[in-house]
Tab-separated table of C-alpha atoms in Angstrom:
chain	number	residue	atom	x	y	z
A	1	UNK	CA	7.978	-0.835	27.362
A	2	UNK	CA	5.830	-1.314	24.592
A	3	UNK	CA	5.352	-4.896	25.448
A	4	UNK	CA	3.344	-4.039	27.917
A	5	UNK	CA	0.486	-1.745	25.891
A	6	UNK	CA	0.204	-4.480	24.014
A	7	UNK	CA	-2.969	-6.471	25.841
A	8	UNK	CA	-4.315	-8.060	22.319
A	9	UNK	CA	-2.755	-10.029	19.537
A	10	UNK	CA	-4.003	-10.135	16.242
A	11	UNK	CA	-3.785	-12.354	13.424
A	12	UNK	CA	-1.034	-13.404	11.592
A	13	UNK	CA	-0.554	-11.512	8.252
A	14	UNK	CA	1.477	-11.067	5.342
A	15	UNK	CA	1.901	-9.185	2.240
A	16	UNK	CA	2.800	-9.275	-1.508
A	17	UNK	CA	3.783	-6.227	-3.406
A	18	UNK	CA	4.597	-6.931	-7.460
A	19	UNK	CA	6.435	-4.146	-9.753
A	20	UNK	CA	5.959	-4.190	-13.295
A	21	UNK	CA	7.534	-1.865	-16.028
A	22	UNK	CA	6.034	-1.134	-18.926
A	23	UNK	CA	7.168	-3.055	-22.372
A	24	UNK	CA	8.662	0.183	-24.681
A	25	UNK	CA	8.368	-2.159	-27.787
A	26	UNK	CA	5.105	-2.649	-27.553
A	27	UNK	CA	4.344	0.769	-29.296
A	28	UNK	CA	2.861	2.108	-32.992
A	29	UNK	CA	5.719	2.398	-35.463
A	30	UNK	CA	6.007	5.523	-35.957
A	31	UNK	CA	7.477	6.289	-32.369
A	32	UNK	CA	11.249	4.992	-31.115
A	33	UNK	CA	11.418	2.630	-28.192
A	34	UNK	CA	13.730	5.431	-26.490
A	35	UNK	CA	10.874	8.010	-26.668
A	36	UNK	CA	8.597	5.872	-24.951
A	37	UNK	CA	8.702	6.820	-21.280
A	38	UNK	CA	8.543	4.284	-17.854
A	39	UNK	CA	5.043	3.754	-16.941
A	40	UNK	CA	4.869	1.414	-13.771
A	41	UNK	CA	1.982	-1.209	-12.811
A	42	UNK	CA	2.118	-1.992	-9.099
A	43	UNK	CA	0.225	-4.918	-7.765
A	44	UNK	CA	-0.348	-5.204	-3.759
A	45	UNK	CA	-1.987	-7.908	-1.477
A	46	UNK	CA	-2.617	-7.614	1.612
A	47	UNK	CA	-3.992	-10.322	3.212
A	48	UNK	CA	-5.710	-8.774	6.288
A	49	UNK	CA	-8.014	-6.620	3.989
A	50	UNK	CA	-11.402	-7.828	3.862
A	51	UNK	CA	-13.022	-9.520	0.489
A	52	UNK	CA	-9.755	-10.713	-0.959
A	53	UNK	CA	-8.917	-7.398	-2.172
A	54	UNK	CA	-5.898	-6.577	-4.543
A	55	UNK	CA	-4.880	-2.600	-5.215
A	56	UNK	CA	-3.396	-1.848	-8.403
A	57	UNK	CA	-1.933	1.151	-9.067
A	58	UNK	CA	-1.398	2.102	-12.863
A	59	UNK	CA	2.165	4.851	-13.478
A	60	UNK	CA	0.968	6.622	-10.225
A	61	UNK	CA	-1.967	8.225	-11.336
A	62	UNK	CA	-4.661	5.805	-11.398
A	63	UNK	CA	-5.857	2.844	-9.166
A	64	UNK	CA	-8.368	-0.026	-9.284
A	65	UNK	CA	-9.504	-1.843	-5.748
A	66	UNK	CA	-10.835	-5.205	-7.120
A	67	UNK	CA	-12.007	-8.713	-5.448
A	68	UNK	CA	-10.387	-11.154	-7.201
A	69	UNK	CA	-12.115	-14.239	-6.537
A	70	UNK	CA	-13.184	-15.925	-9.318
A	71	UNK	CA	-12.293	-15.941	-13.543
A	72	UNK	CA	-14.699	-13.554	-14.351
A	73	UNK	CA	-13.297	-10.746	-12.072
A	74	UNK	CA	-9.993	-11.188	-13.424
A	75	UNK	CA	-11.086	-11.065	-17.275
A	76	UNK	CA	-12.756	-7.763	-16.152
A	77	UNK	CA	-9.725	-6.183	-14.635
A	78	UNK	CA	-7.662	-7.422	-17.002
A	79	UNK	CA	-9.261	-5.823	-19.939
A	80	UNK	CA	-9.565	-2.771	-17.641
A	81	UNK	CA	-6.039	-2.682	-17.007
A	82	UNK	CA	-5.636	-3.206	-20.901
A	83	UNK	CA	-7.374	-0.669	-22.220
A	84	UNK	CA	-5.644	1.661	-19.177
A	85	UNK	CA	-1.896	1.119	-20.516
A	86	UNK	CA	-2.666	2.581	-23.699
A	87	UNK	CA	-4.794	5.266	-22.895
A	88	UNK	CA	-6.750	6.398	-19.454
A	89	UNK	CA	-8.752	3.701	-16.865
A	90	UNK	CA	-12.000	4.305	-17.530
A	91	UNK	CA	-13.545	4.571	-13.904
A	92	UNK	CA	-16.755	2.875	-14.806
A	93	UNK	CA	-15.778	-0.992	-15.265
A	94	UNK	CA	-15.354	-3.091	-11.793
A	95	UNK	CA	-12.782	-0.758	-10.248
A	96	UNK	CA	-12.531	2.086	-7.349
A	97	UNK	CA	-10.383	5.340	-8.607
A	98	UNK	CA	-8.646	6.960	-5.967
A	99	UNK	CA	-10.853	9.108	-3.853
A	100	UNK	CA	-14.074	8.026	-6.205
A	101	UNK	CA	-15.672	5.729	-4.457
A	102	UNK	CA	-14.411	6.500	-0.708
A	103	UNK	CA	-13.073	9.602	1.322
A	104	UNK	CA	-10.362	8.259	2.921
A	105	UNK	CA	-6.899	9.797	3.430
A	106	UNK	CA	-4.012	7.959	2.906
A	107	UNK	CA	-0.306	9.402	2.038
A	108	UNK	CA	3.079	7.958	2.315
A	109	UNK	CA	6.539	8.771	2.661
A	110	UNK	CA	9.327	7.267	0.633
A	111	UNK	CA	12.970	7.710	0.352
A	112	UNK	CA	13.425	10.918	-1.618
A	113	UNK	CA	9.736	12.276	-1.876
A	114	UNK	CA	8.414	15.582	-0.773
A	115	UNK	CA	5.543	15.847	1.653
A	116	UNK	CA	1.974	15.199	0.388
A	117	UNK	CA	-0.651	17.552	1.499
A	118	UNK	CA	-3.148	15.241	2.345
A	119	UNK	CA	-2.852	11.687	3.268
A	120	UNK	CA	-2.435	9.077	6.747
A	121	UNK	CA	-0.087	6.543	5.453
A	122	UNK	CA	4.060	7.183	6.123
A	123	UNK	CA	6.407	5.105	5.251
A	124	UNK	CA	10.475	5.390	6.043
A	125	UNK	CA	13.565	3.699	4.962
A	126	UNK	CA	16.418	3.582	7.361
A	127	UNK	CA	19.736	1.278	7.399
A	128	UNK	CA	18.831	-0.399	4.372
A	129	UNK	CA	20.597	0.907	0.787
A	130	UNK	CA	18.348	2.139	-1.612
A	131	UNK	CA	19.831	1.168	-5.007
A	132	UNK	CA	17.751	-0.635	-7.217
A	133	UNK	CA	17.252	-3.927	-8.090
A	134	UNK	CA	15.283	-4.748	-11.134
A	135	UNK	CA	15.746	-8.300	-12.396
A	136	UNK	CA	12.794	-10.827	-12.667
A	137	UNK	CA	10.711	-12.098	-9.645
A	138	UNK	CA	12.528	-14.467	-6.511
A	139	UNK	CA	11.655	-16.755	-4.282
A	140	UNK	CA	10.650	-15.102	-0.933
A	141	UNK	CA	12.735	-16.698	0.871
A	142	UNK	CA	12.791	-17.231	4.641
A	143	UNK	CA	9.099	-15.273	4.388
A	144	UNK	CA	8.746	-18.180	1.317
A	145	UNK	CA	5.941	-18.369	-0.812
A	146	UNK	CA	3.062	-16.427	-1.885
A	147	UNK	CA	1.684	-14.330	0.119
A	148	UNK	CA	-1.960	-13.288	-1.593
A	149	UNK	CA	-3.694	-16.119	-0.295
A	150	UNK	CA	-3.255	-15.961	3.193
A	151	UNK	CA	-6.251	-15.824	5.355
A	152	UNK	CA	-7.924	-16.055	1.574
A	153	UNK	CA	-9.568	-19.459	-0.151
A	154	UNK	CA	-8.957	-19.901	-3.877
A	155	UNK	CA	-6.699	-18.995	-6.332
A	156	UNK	CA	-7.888	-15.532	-7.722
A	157	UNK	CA	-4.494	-14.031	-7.001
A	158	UNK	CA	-2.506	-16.408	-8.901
A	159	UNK	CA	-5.263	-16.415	-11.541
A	160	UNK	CA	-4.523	-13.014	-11.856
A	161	UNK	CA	-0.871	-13.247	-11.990
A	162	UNK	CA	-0.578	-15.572	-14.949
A	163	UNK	CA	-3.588	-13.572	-16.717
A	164	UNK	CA	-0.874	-10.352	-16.510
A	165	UNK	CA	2.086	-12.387	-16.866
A	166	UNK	CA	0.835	-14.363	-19.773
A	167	UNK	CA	-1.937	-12.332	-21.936
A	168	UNK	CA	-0.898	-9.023	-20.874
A	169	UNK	CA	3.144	-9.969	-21.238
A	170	UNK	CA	3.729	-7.732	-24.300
A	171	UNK	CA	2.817	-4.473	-22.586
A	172	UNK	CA	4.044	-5.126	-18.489
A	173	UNK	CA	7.172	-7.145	-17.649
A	174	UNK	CA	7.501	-8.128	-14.176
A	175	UNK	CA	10.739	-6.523	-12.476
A	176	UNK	CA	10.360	-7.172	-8.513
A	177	UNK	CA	8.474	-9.174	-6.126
A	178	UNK	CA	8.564	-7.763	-2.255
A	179	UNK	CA	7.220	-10.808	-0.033
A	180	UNK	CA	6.486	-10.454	3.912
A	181	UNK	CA	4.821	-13.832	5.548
A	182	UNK	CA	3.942	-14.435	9.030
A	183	UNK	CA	3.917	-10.926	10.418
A	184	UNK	CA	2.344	-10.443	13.132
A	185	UNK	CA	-0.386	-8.323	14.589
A	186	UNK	CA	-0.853	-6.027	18.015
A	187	UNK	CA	-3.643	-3.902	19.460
A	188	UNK	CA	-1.778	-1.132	21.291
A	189	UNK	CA	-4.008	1.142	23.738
A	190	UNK	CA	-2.372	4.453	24.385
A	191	UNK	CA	-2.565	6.236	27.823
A	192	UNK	CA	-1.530	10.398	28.161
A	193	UNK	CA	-1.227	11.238	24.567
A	194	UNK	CA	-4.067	12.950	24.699
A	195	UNK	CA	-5.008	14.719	27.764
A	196	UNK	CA	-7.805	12.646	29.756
A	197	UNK	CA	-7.866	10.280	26.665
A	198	UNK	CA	-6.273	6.795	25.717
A	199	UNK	CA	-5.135	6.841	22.052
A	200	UNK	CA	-5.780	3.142	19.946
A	201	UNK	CA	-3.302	1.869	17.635
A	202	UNK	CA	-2.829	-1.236	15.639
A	203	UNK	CA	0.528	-2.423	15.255
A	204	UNK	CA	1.564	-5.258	11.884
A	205	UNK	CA	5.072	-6.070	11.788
A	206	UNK	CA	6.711	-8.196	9.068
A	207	UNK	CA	10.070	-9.288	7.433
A	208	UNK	CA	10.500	-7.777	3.931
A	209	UNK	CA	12.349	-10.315	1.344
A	210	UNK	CA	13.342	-9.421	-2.257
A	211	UNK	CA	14.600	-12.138	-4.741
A	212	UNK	CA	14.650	-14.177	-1.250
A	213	UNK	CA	17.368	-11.871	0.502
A	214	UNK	CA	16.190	-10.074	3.834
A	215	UNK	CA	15.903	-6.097	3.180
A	216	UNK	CA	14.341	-4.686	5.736
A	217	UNK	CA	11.881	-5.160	8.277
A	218	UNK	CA	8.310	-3.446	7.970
A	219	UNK	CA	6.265	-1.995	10.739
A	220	UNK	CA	2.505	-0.579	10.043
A	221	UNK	CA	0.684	1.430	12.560
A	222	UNK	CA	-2.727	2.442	11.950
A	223	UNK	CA	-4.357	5.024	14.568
A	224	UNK	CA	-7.773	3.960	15.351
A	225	UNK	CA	-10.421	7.017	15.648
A	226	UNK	CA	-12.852	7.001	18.479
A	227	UNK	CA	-15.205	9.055	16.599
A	228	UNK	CA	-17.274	7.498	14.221
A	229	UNK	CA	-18.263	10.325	12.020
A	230	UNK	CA	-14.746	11.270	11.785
A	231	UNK	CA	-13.449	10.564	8.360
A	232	UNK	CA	-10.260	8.795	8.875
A	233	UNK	CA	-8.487	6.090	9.942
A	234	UNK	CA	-4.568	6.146	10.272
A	235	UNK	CA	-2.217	3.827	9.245
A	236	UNK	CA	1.754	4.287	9.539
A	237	UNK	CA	3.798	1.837	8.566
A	238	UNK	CA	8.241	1.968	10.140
A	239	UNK	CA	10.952	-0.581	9.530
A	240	UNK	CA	14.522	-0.333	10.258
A	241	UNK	CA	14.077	-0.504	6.087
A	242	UNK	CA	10.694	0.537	6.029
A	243	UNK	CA	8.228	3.022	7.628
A	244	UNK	CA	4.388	3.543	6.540
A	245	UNK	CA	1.732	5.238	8.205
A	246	UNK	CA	-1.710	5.692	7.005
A	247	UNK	CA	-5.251	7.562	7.795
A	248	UNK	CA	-8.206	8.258	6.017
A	249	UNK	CA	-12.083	8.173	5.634
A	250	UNK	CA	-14.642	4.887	5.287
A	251	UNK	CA	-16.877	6.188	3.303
A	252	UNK	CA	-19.983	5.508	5.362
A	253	UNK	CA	-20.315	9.451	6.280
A	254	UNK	CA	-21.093	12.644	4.329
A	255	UNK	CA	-18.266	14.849	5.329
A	256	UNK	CA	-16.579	17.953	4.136
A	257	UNK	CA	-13.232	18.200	2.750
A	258	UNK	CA	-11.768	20.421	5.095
A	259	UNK	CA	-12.926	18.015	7.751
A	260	UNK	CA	-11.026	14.968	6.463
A	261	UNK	CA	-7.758	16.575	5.744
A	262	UNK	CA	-7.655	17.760	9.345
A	263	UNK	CA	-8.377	14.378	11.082
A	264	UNK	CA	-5.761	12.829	8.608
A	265	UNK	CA	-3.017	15.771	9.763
A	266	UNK	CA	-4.620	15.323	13.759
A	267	UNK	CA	-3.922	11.326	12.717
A	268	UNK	CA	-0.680	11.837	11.849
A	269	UNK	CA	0.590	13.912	14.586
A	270	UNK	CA	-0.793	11.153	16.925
A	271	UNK	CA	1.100	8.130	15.038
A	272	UNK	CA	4.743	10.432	14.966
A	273	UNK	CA	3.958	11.178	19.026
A	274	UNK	CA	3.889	7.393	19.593
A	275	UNK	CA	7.166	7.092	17.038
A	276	UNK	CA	8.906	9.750	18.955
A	277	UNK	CA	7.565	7.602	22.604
A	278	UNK	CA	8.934	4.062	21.945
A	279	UNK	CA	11.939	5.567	19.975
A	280	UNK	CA	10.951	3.457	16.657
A	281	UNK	CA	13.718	3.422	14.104
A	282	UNK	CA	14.581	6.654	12.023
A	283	UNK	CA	14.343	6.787	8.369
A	284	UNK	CA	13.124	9.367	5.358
A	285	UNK	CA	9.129	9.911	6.024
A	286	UNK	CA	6.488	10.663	3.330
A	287	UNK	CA	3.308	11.900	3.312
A	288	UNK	CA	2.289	11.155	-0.303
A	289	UNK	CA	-1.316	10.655	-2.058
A	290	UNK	CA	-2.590	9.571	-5.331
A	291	UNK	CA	-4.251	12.364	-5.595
A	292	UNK	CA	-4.159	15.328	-3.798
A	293	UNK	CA	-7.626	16.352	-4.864
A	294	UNK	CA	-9.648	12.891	-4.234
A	295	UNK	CA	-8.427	10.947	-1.080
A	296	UNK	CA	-8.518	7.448	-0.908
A	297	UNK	CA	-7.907	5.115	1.753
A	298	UNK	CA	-6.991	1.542	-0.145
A	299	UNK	CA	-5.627	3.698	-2.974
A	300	UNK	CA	-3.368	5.897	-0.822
A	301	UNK	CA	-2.005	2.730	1.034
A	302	UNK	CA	-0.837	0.774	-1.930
A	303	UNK	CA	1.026	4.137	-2.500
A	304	UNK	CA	2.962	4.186	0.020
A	305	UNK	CA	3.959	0.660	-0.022
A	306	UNK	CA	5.102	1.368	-3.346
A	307	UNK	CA	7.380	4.321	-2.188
A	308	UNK	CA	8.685	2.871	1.067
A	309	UNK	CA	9.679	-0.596	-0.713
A	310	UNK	CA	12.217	0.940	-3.262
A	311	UNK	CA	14.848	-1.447	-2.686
């Protein structure tokens, strides 16, 4: 059924999502290692975003959106990212905080979370076990390979990579590496949802791989808003491991808060009406933000990848 709302085909895509944990050693001396408490780093490419964009996400409280494209962008970051391990990102060095520099949206649901107030991205685990497995980066195999230069030219990402890896080793170690490559892509047009109107989706699907063993498979859906004023854009994202969706604001127009949380929750009820039509798998759904108070599209996305990929 759903084969046949789907008139367009977009481009191939794929995705890299990196998990680091904090090194407790690296510490002063007056404080135990056992005191010191987990602080996560989460790294996320996706390689249909515009610019060559890469979302960090710093113990779930802070982001930066950065271009990494060339040396000089990376030292930046890096030093950002630096001086935000031991203390608080400073929002005024080459980076986007959540909800600073954009109005957007996003929230996700993971395995275990409660539901976000605000936020377009969901994300849902089903018929995949969620222990955890936290040994040192794998091969993705069958979706092989890198997957943060796709569709990109250069090598910023891996730049970037052995900057954190190698200067930045004593305070993040790297404990997982999600791959999806060749996913593809659908433009799905809607009739009935909406009385007298046709509803626009997009539809990414992709294999997830950890340590090159298949875990899931991930489906994003991101509702597309007629309106141009309106604030957000929705994004959901379902797997028979993993389910995401997302919605938020561009930016590009002055509009009240009230506003945007109530196309995100109007998003939101559109992308679980088209779950509930072509009966896509079941699994726990989040709504989760950054931050409840300052909504951000990029920021709220790499979120939810980050819940709904706990493998």
């Amino acid at each position: 059924m759903i084969s046949n709302e789907l008139p367009t085909s977009l481009s191939t895509w794929s995705f890299e999502l990196k998990i680091f944990l904090n090194n407790k050693f690296s510490k002063p001396l007056n404080i135990e290692a056992n005191a010191v408490p987990n602080r996560y780093l989460y790294t996320l490419q996706l390689s249909y975003l515009e610019g060559n964009k890469m979302i960090s996400i710093i113990n779930n409280t802070k982001s930066i959106v950065t271009t990494v494209s060339n040396p000089t962008n990376n030292e930046k970051l890096m030093e950002h990212i630096e001086r935000g391990a031991c203390c608080n990102i400073n929002p005024n060095i080459n980076s986007i905080l959540a909800g600073n520099a954009s109005s957007t949206n996003n929230s996700i649901i993971g395995p275990g979370s409660n539901t976000g107030v605000a936020g377009s991205n969901v994300i849902t685990n089903s018929g995949i076990g969620n222990s955890s497995n936290n040994g040192g980066s794998g091969s993705g195999g069958g979706g092989g390979g890198s997957t943060g230069n796709a569709g990109s030219s250069g090598s910023g990402f891996e730049q970037y990579d052995f900057f954190l890896q190698s200067k930045l080793e004593s305070l993040w170690n790297l404990k997982q590496t999600i791959r999806g490559e060749g996913g593809y892509g659908y433009l799905l047009s809607v009739p009935n949802m909406t009385e007298g109107k046709v509803e626009n989706f997009k539809v990414r699907t992709n294999n997830c791989f950890l340590h090159g063993a298949f875990k899931g498979f991930l489906i994003e859906i991101e509702h597309l808003n007629d309106d141009e004023t309106a604030a957000a854009t929705a994004t959901a994202t379902s797997s028979t491991a993993t389910h995401t969706t997302n919605s938020g604001a561009d930016g590009s127009t002055t509009i009240d808060k009230n506003q945007i949380i109530r196309n995100f929750l109007n998003s939101i009820e559109k992308i679980q009406n088209l779950l509930k039509l072509y009966r896509f798998p079941e699994g726990s759904l989040s709504y989760n933000v950054l931050s409840d108070s300052k909504l951000d599209y990029l920021s709220d996305l790499c979120q939810q990848y980050c819940d709904a990929l706990q493998f």
